[in-house]
Amino acid sequence: METTEIGRRDFLKTVGALGSSGLLLTAFPWLQSFAADNQKALKGEKAKLAIIGTGSRGMYHINNLLNTRQAEIVALCDIYKPHLDQAAALCPKAKKYSDYREVLASPDVQGIIIACPLHEHAPIAIAGMKAGKHVFSEKSMARTLDQCKEMYDVYKQTGQVLYIGQQRLFDKKYIKALEMVHNGTIGEVVGLRNFWFRNNDWRRPVPEPSLERQINWRLYKEYSGGLMTELATHQLQIGTWALKSIPDYIMGSGDITFWKDGREVYDNVNVIYHYPNGVKMTFESIISNKKYGMDEQILGHKGTLELAKGKYFFEEVKPAPGIQQLINQIEHKVFDQVSFAGPSWVPETASEDNGEFIVDKVKTHDGSNTTGAAGDGSEELVASFCDSVITGKPIPVLVEEAYYSSVLALLGLKAMEERSIIEFPEEYKIPYLNHA
């Protein structure tokens, strides 16, 4: 996979070229970590970090950190030795641990990156902040609603930096797309659609039976919320980000229909989030068919954004060439003459407009320009965390965005499990934008 090589100044320049960087900093406060004001404080310094959880996601973060050159990885921690040894090969100077509490006791560690199974996120993050460490935790925020709230409360109480692995908040095409939403480019938002389709069983090979739940933790309710906490949490943040509000009620359905292999979590889900203004946001996921892939779509009365594809479409497209207009008129005339028990009927067909790219060009590591949606914000996210560890400055709104995406995922799961309509519980509401 090619990674985008964009520094803090280049990042703002790239996005700012599409609109006022001052406006972007106001609209997306987490970008302040890239601002030039921090450069003196950051010059020559590196964040001293520990990686807790060195499986596939932990290794991904290690590689991104090595690319940014803004971190010194001083400690590695994992209870599974093969993963620990794999990470140590990339970070030979880092101390190795099997107990995260020893990591938190180390004076050499400024910040921790948590890439463990979901049920461990909150306990380690809470202990880390109370120990005076800055914390980056993978999404979802926590396994339960109460853990999410406790994690948020400790963040507010301690004043420590807290990041959650919602890389879309640092993805150039998403940032520009949401600016287009907020400045009215696509008109009034009338619907949001999220879907994630894949075709694999999510199961990993197990060297011995005793490791089944440790390795395949995503398949068991004790450790995971399945598709909602592993996939939906990425996409559900679009609702809060776009509408600046939270749903008033949620409904959904989930089942195990194909992968009947002893797993406890659903292999297909459908959820509807109803907002006070009548707009609905949907999430759908099936993991036994990959035809339609994944995307987040924001529908406005003037246009549509396809965020994962990095494209936008307007409702009123450019006029077709003369011959095409003639063909369309003939086709409509034919259908207009056919009566279907009332007014004449014209087929409603999807637009064939190819759309435009939200971000036209992004420079890749080899210096070339690539069109469209390069990079996903992951490297910018860990670079920003390094900045925050060095400066000690939390990023406003970033935690609140991640909190609500996790809570919405868990409320959707609750609605499915209880087969009921769930009102958004008052006890899990936190101050954020216009619903303080």
XYZ file of C-alpha atoms in Angstrom:
436
model
C 0.000 0.000 0.000
C 1.292 3.445 -0.929
C 1.280 5.917 1.932
C 0.897 9.655 1.435
C 3.916 11.681 2.495
C 2.375 14.902 3.732
C 3.792 17.002 6.547
C 1.812 19.297 8.804
C 2.309 22.376 6.625
C 1.667 20.466 3.387
C -1.472 18.988 4.902
C -2.947 22.384 5.667
C -1.774 23.687 2.295
C -3.462 20.798 0.461
C -6.778 21.161 2.251
C -6.534 24.935 2.605
C -6.180 25.298 -1.175
C -9.778 24.140 -1.319
C -10.990 26.740 1.172
C -9.739 29.095 3.848
C -7.406 27.293 6.246
C -8.743 29.583 8.975
C -12.241 28.352 8.219
C -11.042 24.762 8.317
C -9.346 25.249 11.674
C -12.576 26.698 13.034
C -14.738 23.958 11.560
C -12.373 21.122 12.458
C -10.524 22.012 15.685
C -8.465 18.809 15.620
C -6.481 20.304 12.721
C -5.013 22.817 15.141
C -2.356 20.248 15.982
C -1.012 20.867 12.476
C -0.921 24.651 12.856
C 2.346 26.526 12.416
C 2.071 27.973 15.950
C 3.178 24.616 17.331
C 6.309 24.332 15.212
C 8.710 25.874 17.750
C 7.480 23.546 20.489
C 7.744 20.557 18.197
C 11.047 21.269 16.501
C 13.491 18.430 17.022
C 11.392 16.684 19.658
C 9.984 13.185 19.478
C 7.141 11.654 21.433
C 8.254 8.750 23.600
C 5.599 6.106 23.030
C 4.697 2.574 24.085
C 2.680 0.245 21.848
C 0.314 -1.937 23.883
C -0.932 -4.690 21.582
C 1.431 -5.621 18.760
C -0.853 -7.615 16.474
C -1.799 -6.500 12.973
C -3.194 -3.115 14.013
C -0.327 -2.421 16.396
C 2.148 -3.204 13.618
C 0.250 -0.873 11.302
C 0.655 1.977 13.786
C 4.335 1.160 14.277
C 4.958 1.438 10.538
C 3.088 4.748 10.354
C 5.043 6.105 13.310
C 8.317 5.106 11.700
C 7.215 6.925 8.536
C 6.366 10.125 10.406
C 9.715 10.132 12.252
C 7.996 12.035 15.056
C 8.074 9.248 17.644
C 10.573 7.215 19.591
C 9.044 3.833 20.366
C 10.515 3.068 23.775
C 8.310 0.146 24.868
C 6.311 -2.741 23.410
C 3.744 -4.803 25.286
C 1.817 -7.959 24.388
C 0.811 -11.183 26.120
C 1.284 -13.119 22.865
C 5.033 -13.613 22.360
C 5.021 -14.168 18.564
C 3.431 -10.740 18.077
C 5.788 -9.118 20.570
C 8.845 -10.555 18.834
C 7.542 -9.416 15.457
C 7.253 -5.836 16.695
C 10.632 -5.978 18.409
C 12.260 -6.731 15.070
C 11.134 -3.282 13.899
C 11.901 -1.537 17.198
C 15.057 -3.235 18.524
C 15.741 -0.530 21.136
C 12.298 -0.744 22.727
C 11.847 -2.551 26.051
C 9.518 -5.563 25.923
C 6.702 -6.128 28.423
C 3.895 -8.617 28.928
C 2.022 -6.548 31.556
C 0.704 -3.113 30.561
C 0.810 -1.951 34.187
C 4.605 -2.104 34.072
C 4.502 0.094 30.970
C 2.372 2.676 32.774
C 4.841 2.709 35.668
C 7.779 3.520 33.384
C 9.003 7.148 33.554
C 10.394 6.773 30.033
C 6.893 6.556 28.493
C 5.023 9.775 27.659
C 2.160 8.261 25.708
C 0.647 4.887 24.895
C -1.023 3.499 21.797
C -3.585 0.802 22.616
C -4.194 -1.756 19.870
C -5.639 -4.559 21.994
C -9.022 -6.339 21.711
C -11.971 -4.018 22.308
C -12.826 -5.122 25.845
C -9.368 -3.991 26.987
C -9.533 -0.471 25.547
C -11.277 1.251 28.451
C -9.421 -0.403 31.377
C -5.998 0.343 29.870
C -6.908 3.844 28.666
C -8.400 4.839 32.024
C -5.403 3.463 33.918
C -3.079 5.222 31.479
C -4.656 8.655 31.902
C -4.736 8.263 35.686
C -1.030 7.352 35.547
C -0.288 10.624 33.756
C 0.171 9.140 30.289
C -1.292 10.520 27.089
C -3.461 7.922 25.386
C -4.270 6.838 21.853
C -6.769 3.978 21.767
C -8.022 2.112 18.761
C -11.723 2.337 18.008
C -14.273 1.577 19.227
C -13.813 3.577 22.375
C -15.034 0.782 24.680
C -17.074 -2.414 24.832
C -19.954 -0.978 26.895
C -21.827 2.301 27.146
C -20.795 2.758 30.776
C -17.123 2.251 29.863
C -17.389 4.880 27.121
C -18.809 7.383 29.600
C -16.209 6.567 32.258
C -13.391 6.907 29.738
C -14.716 10.303 28.650
C -15.133 11.466 32.263
C -11.555 10.470 33.171
C -10.300 12.327 30.091
C -12.077 15.485 31.269
C -10.920 15.045 34.875
C -7.244 14.378 34.167
C -6.687 16.774 31.266
C -4.539 14.171 29.538
C -4.503 13.870 25.763
C -6.922 11.246 24.440
C -7.192 10.141 20.820
C -9.431 7.410 19.405
C -8.526 5.722 16.114
C -11.085 7.475 13.916
C -8.760 8.214 10.995
C -11.510 9.670 8.798
C -11.319 12.820 10.935
C -7.845 13.340 9.417
C -8.603 12.140 5.894
C -8.272 15.007 3.400
C -11.227 13.976 1.238
C -13.523 13.573 4.274
C -12.509 16.950 5.685
C -13.194 18.673 2.377
C -16.456 16.747 1.916
C -17.769 17.824 5.320
C -16.789 21.415 4.542
C -18.980 21.066 1.421
C -21.824 19.876 3.652
C -21.464 22.713 6.131
C -21.141 25.473 3.522
C -24.285 24.319 1.713
C -22.677 23.045 -1.491
C -24.937 19.968 -1.615
C -27.921 21.772 -0.117
C -29.955 20.565 2.822
C -28.940 17.100 4.047
C -31.913 14.771 3.581
C -30.338 11.366 4.233
C -27.164 9.477 5.148
C -26.362 5.930 3.998
C -23.496 3.778 5.271
C -22.704 0.253 4.134
C -19.822 -2.178 4.466
C -19.909 -5.456 2.536
C -17.188 -8.106 2.511
C -16.980 -11.843 1.973
C -14.875 -13.582 4.588
C -15.596 -15.295 7.869
C -13.446 -12.937 9.983
C -11.866 -16.019 11.525
C -8.118 -16.352 12.098
C -6.152 -19.601 12.326
C -5.532 -20.780 15.898
C -2.301 -22.638 16.768
C -4.031 -24.475 19.624
C -7.646 -24.588 20.956
C -6.832 -22.728 24.165
C -6.076 -19.600 22.114
C -9.403 -19.546 20.254
C -11.007 -16.676 22.160
C -7.766 -14.757 22.488
C -7.136 -14.783 18.725
C -10.725 -14.766 17.448
C -12.014 -12.319 20.058
C -14.067 -10.429 17.428
C -16.460 -13.398 17.203
C -17.509 -13.410 20.877
C -19.830 -10.983 22.673
C -17.703 -10.810 25.800
C -14.925 -9.130 23.854
C -16.579 -7.524 20.819
C -19.724 -5.938 19.425
C -19.038 -7.554 16.066
C -19.857 -5.560 12.961
C -21.128 -2.586 14.954
C -17.972 -1.939 16.976
C -15.482 -3.135 14.361
C -16.935 -1.503 11.238
C -19.952 0.714 11.952
C -18.111 2.901 14.446
C -15.961 4.264 11.593
C -18.971 5.253 9.535
C -21.467 6.370 12.173
C -19.373 9.408 13.073
C -20.552 10.875 9.750
C -23.976 11.577 11.262
C -22.687 13.697 14.135
C -20.040 15.319 11.950
C -22.497 16.265 9.199
C -25.651 17.076 11.159
C -24.022 18.411 14.357
C -26.659 16.594 16.378
C -27.412 13.130 17.730
C -30.321 10.781 16.924
C -33.372 10.729 19.145
C -34.087 7.032 18.558
C -32.549 3.941 16.952
C -33.941 0.683 15.566
C -32.297 -2.302 13.917
C -32.079 -5.990 13.114
C -29.159 -8.408 13.233
C -28.742 -12.132 12.606
C -26.282 -14.927 12.001
C -27.398 -16.163 8.597
C -24.323 -17.586 6.882
C -21.248 -17.999 9.096
C -22.737 -20.566 11.491
C -19.434 -21.622 13.000
C -19.995 -21.063 16.711
C -19.615 -17.300 16.639
C -21.841 -15.190 18.885
C -21.843 -11.889 16.965
C -24.092 -11.157 13.976
C -22.822 -11.662 10.437
C -25.343 -9.218 8.938
C -26.920 -6.089 10.403
C -29.259 -3.247 9.432
C -29.719 -0.182 11.634
C -31.684 3.073 11.270
C -30.805 6.204 13.247
C -33.612 8.792 13.377
C -32.647 12.430 13.945
C -34.945 15.071 15.491
C -35.261 16.875 12.140
C -36.577 13.721 10.455
C -33.349 12.795 8.657
C -32.413 9.126 8.842
C -28.950 7.592 8.832
C -28.625 3.909 7.956
C -25.889 1.328 8.442
C -25.909 -2.017 6.668
C -23.267 -4.725 6.713
C -23.119 -8.241 5.262
C -19.957 -10.332 5.403
C -20.943 -13.050 2.931
C -21.158 -10.840 -0.181
C -18.679 -8.146 -1.248
C -20.224 -6.885 -4.501
C -20.897 -3.316 -3.298
C -17.879 -2.874 -1.036
C -18.127 -0.001 1.408
C -19.022 3.678 1.361
C -20.567 6.535 3.290
C -23.043 8.644 1.339
C -24.426 12.046 2.283
C -27.533 12.985 0.305
C -28.435 16.643 -0.094
C -31.246 18.152 -2.107
C -28.648 19.708 -4.450
C -26.072 16.938 -4.564
C -24.572 13.738 -3.154
C -21.208 12.900 -1.585
C -19.677 9.415 -1.770
C -17.008 9.802 0.864
C -15.012 6.567 0.645
C -14.822 6.948 -3.133
C -13.927 10.588 -2.709
C -16.511 11.849 -5.216
C -19.432 14.259 -5.388
C -22.412 14.509 -7.733
C -24.890 17.306 -8.352
C -28.595 16.671 -8.862
C -28.681 18.910 -11.937
C -26.041 17.532 -14.289
C -24.642 19.195 -17.397
C -26.916 18.904 -20.449
C -26.294 15.786 -22.500
C -25.083 16.109 -26.117
C -27.858 16.891 -28.616
C -28.228 13.327 -29.905
C -28.464 11.967 -26.353
C -31.157 14.524 -25.490
C -33.121 13.440 -28.588
C -32.885 9.773 -27.556
C -34.037 10.642 -24.012
C -37.011 12.587 -25.376
C -38.012 9.672 -27.601
C -37.747 7.201 -24.711
C -39.835 9.404 -22.425
C -42.438 9.922 -25.139
C -42.792 6.162 -25.565
C -43.319 5.646 -21.842
C -45.610 8.668 -21.576
C -48.031 6.955 -23.958
C -48.328 3.867 -21.757
C -50.990 4.201 -19.078
C -50.677 2.372 -15.771
C -54.080 2.753 -14.036
C -53.789 6.491 -13.718
C -51.265 9.165 -14.663
C -48.624 8.302 -17.240
C -45.469 6.735 -15.812
C -41.826 7.450 -16.508
C -39.155 5.087 -15.137
C -36.997 6.576 -12.381
C -33.447 5.630 -13.255
C -30.270 6.342 -11.314
C -28.034 9.122 -12.547
C -25.208 8.016 -14.819
C -23.151 11.097 -13.966
C -19.556 10.058 -13.210
C -19.162 12.836 -10.661
C -16.066 14.788 -9.671
C -13.284 14.055 -7.204
C -13.561 15.864 -3.868
C -9.772 16.249 -3.656
C -8.165 16.354 -7.082
C -4.525 15.588 -6.446
C -2.473 14.279 -3.548
C 1.302 13.918 -3.716
C 2.547 10.386 -3.041
C 5.837 9.334 -1.487
C 7.590 9.133 -4.875
C 6.685 12.734 -5.694
C 4.066 11.884 -8.304
C 0.475 13.141 -8.268
C -2.417 10.738 -7.946
C -6.012 11.636 -8.726
C -8.791 11.103 -6.194
C -8.792 9.395 -2.821
C -5.192 8.637 -1.843
C -4.477 7.924 1.839
C -7.009 7.443 4.623
C -5.782 9.803 7.333
C -4.088 7.120 9.462
C -0.602 8.575 9.205
C -1.836 12.115 9.810
C -3.737 10.838 12.853
C -0.696 9.301 14.581
C 1.431 12.313 13.601
C -1.091 14.573 15.290
C -1.042 12.349 18.382
C 2.742 12.713 18.528
C 2.341 16.500 18.367
C -0.198 16.426 21.189
C 2.023 14.212 23.349
C 4.900 16.664 22.942
C 2.820 19.784 23.574
C 0.463 18.193 26.132
C -2.484 19.819 24.361
C -5.718 17.800 24.031
C -7.634 18.319 20.791
C -11.138 19.769 21.361
C -14.138 17.985 19.771
C -12.011 15.045 18.570
C -12.869 12.949 21.633
C -16.530 13.932 21.478
C -16.751 12.851 17.826
C -15.210 9.476 18.677
C -17.361 9.095 21.797
C -20.606 9.506 19.885
C -19.557 7.157 17.075
C -18.864 4.450 19.671
C -22.072 5.111 21.605
C -24.157 5.044 18.411
C -22.611 1.694 17.468
C -23.431 0.236 20.890
C -26.966 1.639 20.880
C -27.527 0.088 17.450
C -26.338 -3.240 18.819
C -28.637 -2.848 21.826
C -31.625 -2.185 19.550
C -30.872 -5.374 17.595
C -30.372 -7.547 20.647
C -33.528 -6.275 22.384
C -35.590 -6.100 19.171
C -36.841 -2.709 20.263
C -36.708 0.994 19.444
C -34.056 2.605 21.642
C -34.428 6.214 22.741
C -31.060 7.925 23.123
C -30.398 7.671 26.898
C -29.955 11.002 28.659
C -27.152 9.633 30.857
C -24.914 9.085 27.842
C -25.263 12.560 26.360
C -22.189 14.793 26.639
C -21.656 18.454 25.656
C -21.005 18.763 21.927
C -21.763 21.603 19.507
C -25.467 22.472 19.441
C -26.680 19.685 21.719
C -24.738 20.639 24.838
